[in-house]
């Protein structure tokens, strides 16, 4: 692990596990997150961002 990433957290989309450092292939993980708690809530954040972007796109299409 590199010095900058070994203290960060990722959410593994395939397993649903939170990992410290880059343990899984990049295609399986999202992040980085500063804390384990942030990574635990990764799916909620992704859903919220997706909804926000969809609403912004819909507004721009008007």
PDB file of N, CA and C in Angstrom:
ATOM      1  N   UNK A   1       0.828  -1.180   0.000  1.00  0.00           N
ATOM      2  CA  UNK A   1       0.000   0.000   0.000  1.00  0.00           C
ATOM      3  C   UNK A   1       0.868   1.237   0.000  1.00  0.00           C
ATOM      4  N   UNK A   2       0.395   2.257  -0.650  1.00  0.00           N
ATOM      5  CA  UNK A   2       1.181   3.482  -0.630  1.00  0.00           C
ATOM      6  C   UNK A   2       0.914   4.247   0.663  1.00  0.00           C
ATOM      7  N   UNK A   3       1.815   5.107   1.000  1.00  0.00           N
ATOM      8  CA  UNK A   3       1.730   5.870   2.245  1.00  0.00           C
ATOM      9  C   UNK A   3       0.437   6.663   2.346  1.00  0.00           C
ATOM     10  N   UNK A   4      -0.042   7.238   1.227  1.00  0.00           N
ATOM     11  CA  UNK A   4      -1.229   8.082   1.262  1.00  0.00           C
ATOM     12  C   UNK A   4      -2.535   7.328   1.337  1.00  0.00           C
ATOM     13  N   UNK A   5      -2.558   6.078   0.958  1.00  0.00           N
ATOM     14  CA  UNK A   5      -3.822   5.340   0.907  1.00  0.00           C
ATOM     15  C   UNK A   5      -3.996   4.317   2.013  1.00  0.00           C
ATOM     16  N   UNK A   6      -2.967   4.004   2.754  1.00  0.00           N
ATOM     17  CA  UNK A   6      -3.094   2.940   3.748  1.00  0.00           C
ATOM     18  C   UNK A   6      -3.957   3.328   4.939  1.00  0.00           C
ATOM     19  N   UNK A   7      -4.257   4.611   5.112  1.00  0.00           N
ATOM     20  CA  UNK A   7      -5.102   5.057   6.215  1.00  0.00           C
ATOM     21  C   UNK A   7      -6.486   5.474   5.733  1.00  0.00           C
ATOM     22  N   UNK A   8      -6.788   5.224   4.467  1.00  0.00           N
ATOM     23  CA  UNK A   8      -8.096   5.558   3.920  1.00  0.00           C
ATOM     24  C   UNK A   8      -8.946   4.299   3.823  1.00  0.00           C
ATOM     25  N   UNK A   9     -10.253   4.510   3.649  1.00  0.00           N
ATOM     26  CA  UNK A   9     -11.193   3.395   3.613  1.00  0.00           C
ATOM     27  C   UNK A   9     -11.944   3.369   2.297  1.00  0.00           C
ATOM     28  N   UNK A  10     -12.279   2.165   1.873  1.00  0.00           N
ATOM     29  CA  UNK A  10     -13.056   1.952   0.653  1.00  0.00           C
ATOM     30  C   UNK A  10     -14.220   1.040   0.975  1.00  0.00           C
ATOM     31  N   UNK A  11     -15.281   1.151   0.179  1.00  0.00           N
ATOM     32  CA  UNK A  11     -16.413   0.248   0.273  1.00  0.00           C
ATOM     33  C   UNK A  11     -16.336  -0.704  -0.905  1.00  0.00           C
ATOM     34  N   UNK A  12     -16.337  -1.985  -0.626  1.00  0.00           N
ATOM     35  CA  UNK A  12     -16.259  -2.991  -1.678  1.00  0.00           C
ATOM     36  C   UNK A  12     -17.679  -3.292  -2.152  1.00  0.00           C
ATOM     37  N   UNK A  13     -17.988  -2.931  -3.396  1.00  0.00           N
ATOM     38  CA  UNK A  13     -19.329  -3.091  -3.952  1.00  0.00           C
ATOM     39  C   UNK A  13     -19.678  -4.572  -4.157  1.00  0.00           C
ATOM     40  N   UNK A  14     -18.715  -5.407  -4.358  1.00  0.00           N
ATOM     41  CA  UNK A  14     -18.968  -6.827  -4.602  1.00  0.00           C
ATOM     42  C   UNK A  14     -19.288  -7.562  -3.300  1.00  0.00           C
ATOM     43  N   UNK A  15     -18.537  -7.266  -2.250  1.00  0.00           N
ATOM     44  CA  UNK A  15     -18.700  -8.000  -0.991  1.00  0.00           C
ATOM     45  C   UNK A  15     -19.517  -7.251   0.056  1.00  0.00           C
ATOM     46  N   UNK A  16     -19.609  -5.922  -0.090  1.00  0.00           N
ATOM     47  CA  UNK A  16     -20.297  -5.111   0.913  1.00  0.00           C
ATOM     48  C   UNK A  16     -19.439  -4.809   2.123  1.00  0.00           C
ATOM     49  N   UNK A  17     -18.166  -5.140   2.049  1.00  0.00           N
ATOM     50  CA  UNK A  17     -17.258  -4.924   3.175  1.00  0.00           C
ATOM     51  C   UNK A  17     -16.541  -3.579   3.066  1.00  0.00           C
ATOM     52  N   UNK A  18     -16.212  -3.026   4.215  1.00  0.00           N
ATOM     53  CA  UNK A  18     -15.365  -1.841   4.276  1.00  0.00           C
ATOM     54  C   UNK A  18     -13.938  -2.327   4.425  1.00  0.00           C
ATOM     55  N   UNK A  19     -13.057  -1.757   3.613  1.00  0.00           N
ATOM     56  CA  UNK A  19     -11.653  -2.167   3.621  1.00  0.00           C
ATOM     57  C   UNK A  19     -10.765  -0.974   3.913  1.00  0.00           C
ATOM     58  N   UNK A  20      -9.725  -1.189   4.683  1.00  0.00           N
ATOM     59  CA  UNK A  20      -8.731  -0.145   4.920  1.00  0.00           C
ATOM     60  C   UNK A  20      -7.590  -0.380   3.956  1.00  0.00           C
ATOM     61  N   UNK A  21      -7.273   0.642   3.177  1.00  0.00           N
ATOM     62  CA  UNK A  21      -6.260   0.510   2.145  1.00  0.00           C
ATOM     63  C   UNK A  21      -6.863  -0.115   0.899  1.00  0.00           C
ATOM     64  N   UNK A  22      -6.085  -0.121  -0.165  1.00  0.00           N
ATOM     65  CA  UNK A  22      -6.569  -0.637  -1.446  1.00  0.00           C
ATOM     66  C   UNK A  22      -6.344  -2.147  -1.507  1.00  0.00           C
ATOM     67  N   UNK A  23      -7.287  -2.899  -0.959  1.00  0.00           N
ATOM     68  CA  UNK A  23      -7.160  -4.351  -0.900  1.00  0.00           C
ATOM     69  C   UNK A  23      -7.774  -5.038  -2.112  1.00  0.00           C
ATOM     70  N   UNK A  24      -8.851  -4.488  -2.632  1.00  0.00           N
ATOM     71  CA  UNK A  24      -9.596  -5.117  -3.727  1.00  0.00           C
ATOM     72  C   UNK A  24      -9.296  -4.421  -5.046  1.00  0.00           C
ATOM     73  N   UNK A  25      -9.611  -5.086  -6.151  1.00  0.00           N
ATOM     74  CA  UNK A  25      -9.451  -4.432  -7.456  1.00  0.00           C
ATOM     75  C   UNK A  25     -10.290  -3.145  -7.528  1.00  0.00           C
ATOM     76  N   UNK A  26      -9.801  -2.162  -8.239  1.00  0.00           N
ATOM     77  CA  UNK A  26     -10.478  -0.865  -8.300  1.00  0.00           C
ATOM     78  C   UNK A  26     -11.896  -0.966  -8.848  1.00  0.00           C
ATOM     79  N   UNK A  27     -12.173  -1.943  -9.687  1.00  0.00           N
ATOM     80  CA  UNK A  27     -13.519  -2.098 -10.239  1.00  0.00           C
ATOM     81  C   UNK A  27     -14.535  -2.490  -9.166  1.00  0.00           C
ATOM     82  N   UNK A  28     -14.072  -3.027  -8.052  1.00  0.00           N
ATOM     83  CA  UNK A  28     -14.965  -3.494  -6.995  1.00  0.00           C
ATOM     84  C   UNK A  28     -15.160  -2.495  -5.863  1.00  0.00           C
ATOM     85  N   UNK A  29     -14.389  -1.426  -5.831  1.00  0.00           N
ATOM     86  CA  UNK A  29     -14.443  -0.553  -4.657  1.00  0.00           C
ATOM     87  C   UNK A  29     -14.768   0.889  -5.025  1.00  0.00           C
ATOM     88  N   UNK A  30     -15.369   1.593  -4.062  1.00  0.00           N
ATOM     89  CA  UNK A  30     -15.601   3.031  -4.186  1.00  0.00           C
ATOM     90  C   UNK A  30     -14.942   3.705  -2.996  1.00  0.00           C
ATOM     91  N   UNK A  31     -14.490   4.914  -3.236  1.00  0.00           N
ATOM     92  CA  UNK A  31     -13.808   5.664  -2.200  1.00  0.00           C
ATOM     93  C   UNK A  31     -12.708   6.483  -2.840  1.00  0.00           C
ATOM     94  N   UNK A  32     -11.827   7.005  -2.098  1.00  0.00           N
ATOM     95  CA  UNK A  32     -11.584   6.721  -0.695  1.00  0.00           C
ATOM     96  C   UNK A  32     -12.451   7.572   0.225  1.00  0.00           C
ATOM     97  N   UNK A  33     -12.599   7.083   1.433  1.00  0.00           N
ATOM     98  CA  UNK A  33     -13.283   7.794   2.504  1.00  0.00           C
ATOM     99  C   UNK A  33     -12.274   8.009   3.626  1.00  0.00           C
ATOM    100  N   UNK A  34     -12.451   9.084   4.354  1.00  0.00           N
ATOM    101  CA  UNK A  34     -11.518   9.427   5.428  1.00  0.00           C
ATOM    102  C   UNK A  34     -11.687   8.513   6.625  1.00  0.00           C
ATOM    103  N   UNK A  35     -12.936   8.129   6.910  1.00  0.00           N
ATOM    104  CA  UNK A  35     -13.197   7.294   8.084  1.00  0.00           C
ATOM    105  C   UNK A  35     -13.927   6.011   7.691  1.00  0.00           C
ATOM    106  N   UNK A  36     -13.836   5.026   8.551  1.00  0.00           N
ATOM    107  CA  UNK A  36     -14.567   3.778   8.353  1.00  0.00           C
ATOM    108  C   UNK A  36     -16.067   4.062   8.318  1.00  0.00           C
ATOM    109  N   UNK A  37     -16.538   4.950   9.193  1.00  0.00           N
ATOM    110  CA  UNK A  37     -17.965   5.288   9.268  1.00  0.00           C
ATOM    111  C   UNK A  37     -18.471   5.856   7.943  1.00  0.00           C
ATOM    112  N   UNK A  38     -17.698   6.722   7.307  1.00  0.00           N
ATOM    113  CA  UNK A  38     -18.089   7.256   5.992  1.00  0.00           C
ATOM    114  C   UNK A  38     -18.199   6.132   4.970  1.00  0.00           C
ATOM    115  N   UNK A  39     -17.259   5.199   4.997  1.00  0.00           N
ATOM    116  CA  UNK A  39     -17.283   4.091   4.047  1.00  0.00           C
ATOM    117  C   UNK A  39     -18.480   3.176   4.290  1.00  0.00           C
ATOM    118  N   UNK A  40     -18.867   2.999   5.551  1.00  0.00           N
ATOM    119  CA  UNK A  40     -20.033   2.179   5.873  1.00  0.00           C
ATOM    120  C   UNK A  40     -21.279   2.733   5.181  1.00  0.00           C
ATOM    121  N   UNK A  41     -21.348   4.051   5.063  1.00  0.00           N
ATOM    122  CA  UNK A  41     -22.516   4.711   4.479  1.00  0.00           C
ATOM    123  C   UNK A  41     -22.307   5.077   3.009  1.00  0.00           C
ATOM    124  N   UNK A  42     -21.389   4.401   2.356  1.00  0.00           N
ATOM    125  CA  UNK A  42     -21.057   4.712   0.960  1.00  0.00           C
ATOM    126  C   UNK A  42     -22.267   4.592   0.037  1.00  0.00           C
ATOM    127  N   UNK A  43     -23.046   3.538   0.177  1.00  0.00           N
ATOM    128  CA  UNK A  43     -24.190   3.345  -0.716  1.00  0.00           C
ATOM    129  C   UNK A  43     -25.220   4.455  -0.557  1.00  0.00           C
ATOM    130  N   UNK A  44     -25.440   4.893   0.674  1.00  0.00           N
ATOM    131  CA  UNK A  44     -26.366   6.000   0.914  1.00  0.00           C
ATOM    132  C   UNK A  44     -25.871   7.264   0.210  1.00  0.00           C
ATOM    133  N   UNK A  45     -24.588   7.527   0.321  1.00  0.00           N
ATOM    134  CA  UNK A  45     -24.012   8.716  -0.314  1.00  0.00           C
ATOM    135  C   UNK A  45     -24.110   8.615  -1.833  1.00  0.00           C
ATOM    136  N   UNK A  46     -23.828   7.432  -2.378  1.00  0.00           N
ATOM    137  CA  UNK A  46     -23.921   7.236  -3.825  1.00  0.00           C
ATOM    138  C   UNK A  46     -25.352   7.452  -4.315  1.00  0.00           C
ATOM    139  N   UNK A  47     -26.319   6.906  -3.582  1.00  0.00           N
ATOM    140  CA  UNK A  47     -27.727   7.079  -3.961  1.00  0.00           C
ATOM    141  C   UNK A  47     -28.134   8.545  -3.897  1.00  0.00           C
ATOM    142  N   UNK A  48     -27.725   9.239  -2.842  1.00  0.00           N
ATOM    143  CA  UNK A  48     -28.063  10.655  -2.689  1.00  0.00           C
ATOM    144  C   UNK A  48     -27.444  11.479  -3.809  1.00  0.00           C
ATOM    145  N   UNK A  49     -26.181  11.222  -4.132  1.00  0.00           N
ATOM    146  CA  UNK A  49     -25.531  11.951  -5.222  1.00  0.00           C
ATOM    147  C   UNK A  49     -26.217  11.664  -6.549  1.00  0.00           C
ATOM    148  N   UNK A  50     -26.578  10.421  -6.781  1.00  0.00           N
ATOM    149  CA  UNK A  50     -27.240  10.053  -8.027  1.00  0.00           C
ATOM    150  C   UNK A  50     -28.582  10.768  -8.169  1.00  0.00           C
ATOM    151  N   UNK A  51     -29.350  10.807  -7.094  1.00  0.00           N
ATOM    152  CA  UNK A  51     -30.642  11.504  -7.119  1.00  0.00           C
ATOM    153  C   UNK A  51     -30.452  12.995  -7.353  1.00  0.00           C
ATOM    154  N   UNK A  52     -29.455  13.571  -6.716  1.00  0.00           N
ATOM    155  CA  UNK A  52     -29.168  15.001  -6.878  1.00  0.00           C
ATOM    156  C   UNK A  52     -28.796  15.306  -8.328  1.00  0.00           C
ATOM    157  N   UNK A  53     -27.920  14.484  -8.892  1.00  0.00           N
ATOM    158  CA  UNK A  53     -27.483  14.715 -10.269  1.00  0.00           C
ATOM    159  C   UNK A  53     -28.623  14.510 -11.262  1.00  0.00           C
ATOM    160  N   UNK A  54     -29.468  13.531 -10.996  1.00  0.00           N
ATOM    161  CA  UNK A  54     -30.623  13.296 -11.882  1.00  0.00           C
ATOM    162  C   UNK A  54     -31.575  14.485 -11.835  1.00  0.00           C
ATOM    163  N   UNK A  55     -31.801  15.037 -10.660  1.00  0.00           N
ATOM    164  CA  UNK A  55     -32.671  16.204 -10.520  1.00  0.00           C
ATOM    165  C   UNK A  55     -32.067  17.413 -11.222  1.00  0.00           C
ATOM    166  N   UNK A  56     -30.764  17.599 -11.075  1.00  0.00           N
ATOM    167  CA  UNK A  56     -30.089  18.717 -11.755  1.00  0.00           C
ATOM    168  C   UNK A  56     -30.178  18.562 -13.260  1.00  0.00           C
ATOM    169  N   UNK A  57     -29.996  17.344 -13.747  1.00  0.00           N
ATOM    170  CA  UNK A  57     -30.072  17.085 -15.184  1.00  0.00           C
ATOM    171  C   UNK A  57     -31.486  17.331 -15.707  1.00  0.00           C
ATOM    172  N   UNK A  58     -32.489  16.902 -14.956  1.00  0.00           N
ATOM    173  CA  UNK A  58     -33.877  17.117 -15.342  1.00  0.00           C
ATOM    174  C   UNK A  58     -34.182  18.609 -15.389  1.00  0.00           C
ATOM    175  N   UNK A  59     -33.649  19.342 -14.433  1.00  0.00           N
ATOM    176  CA  UNK A  59     -33.861  20.805 -14.396  1.00  0.00           C
ATOM    177  C   UNK A  59     -33.200  21.462 -15.592  1.00  0.00           C
ATOM    178  N   UNK A  60     -32.029  21.007 -15.963  1.00  0.00           N
ATOM    179  CA  UNK A  60     -31.309  21.571 -17.108  1.00  0.00           C
ATOM    180  C   UNK A  60     -31.993  21.233 -18.430  1.00  0.00           C
ATOM    181  N   UNK A  61     -32.737  20.136 -18.465  1.00  0.00           N
ATOM    182  CA  UNK A  61     -33.425  19.737 -19.699  1.00  0.00           C
ATOM    183  C   UNK A  61     -34.715  20.525 -19.938  1.00  0.00           C
ATOM    184  N   UNK A  62     -35.140  21.288 -18.962  1.00  0.00           N
ATOM    185  CA  UNK A  62     -36.386  22.069 -19.111  1.00  0.00           C
ATOM    186  C   UNK A  62     -36.202  23.243 -20.013  1.00  0.00           C
TER     187      UNK A  62
END
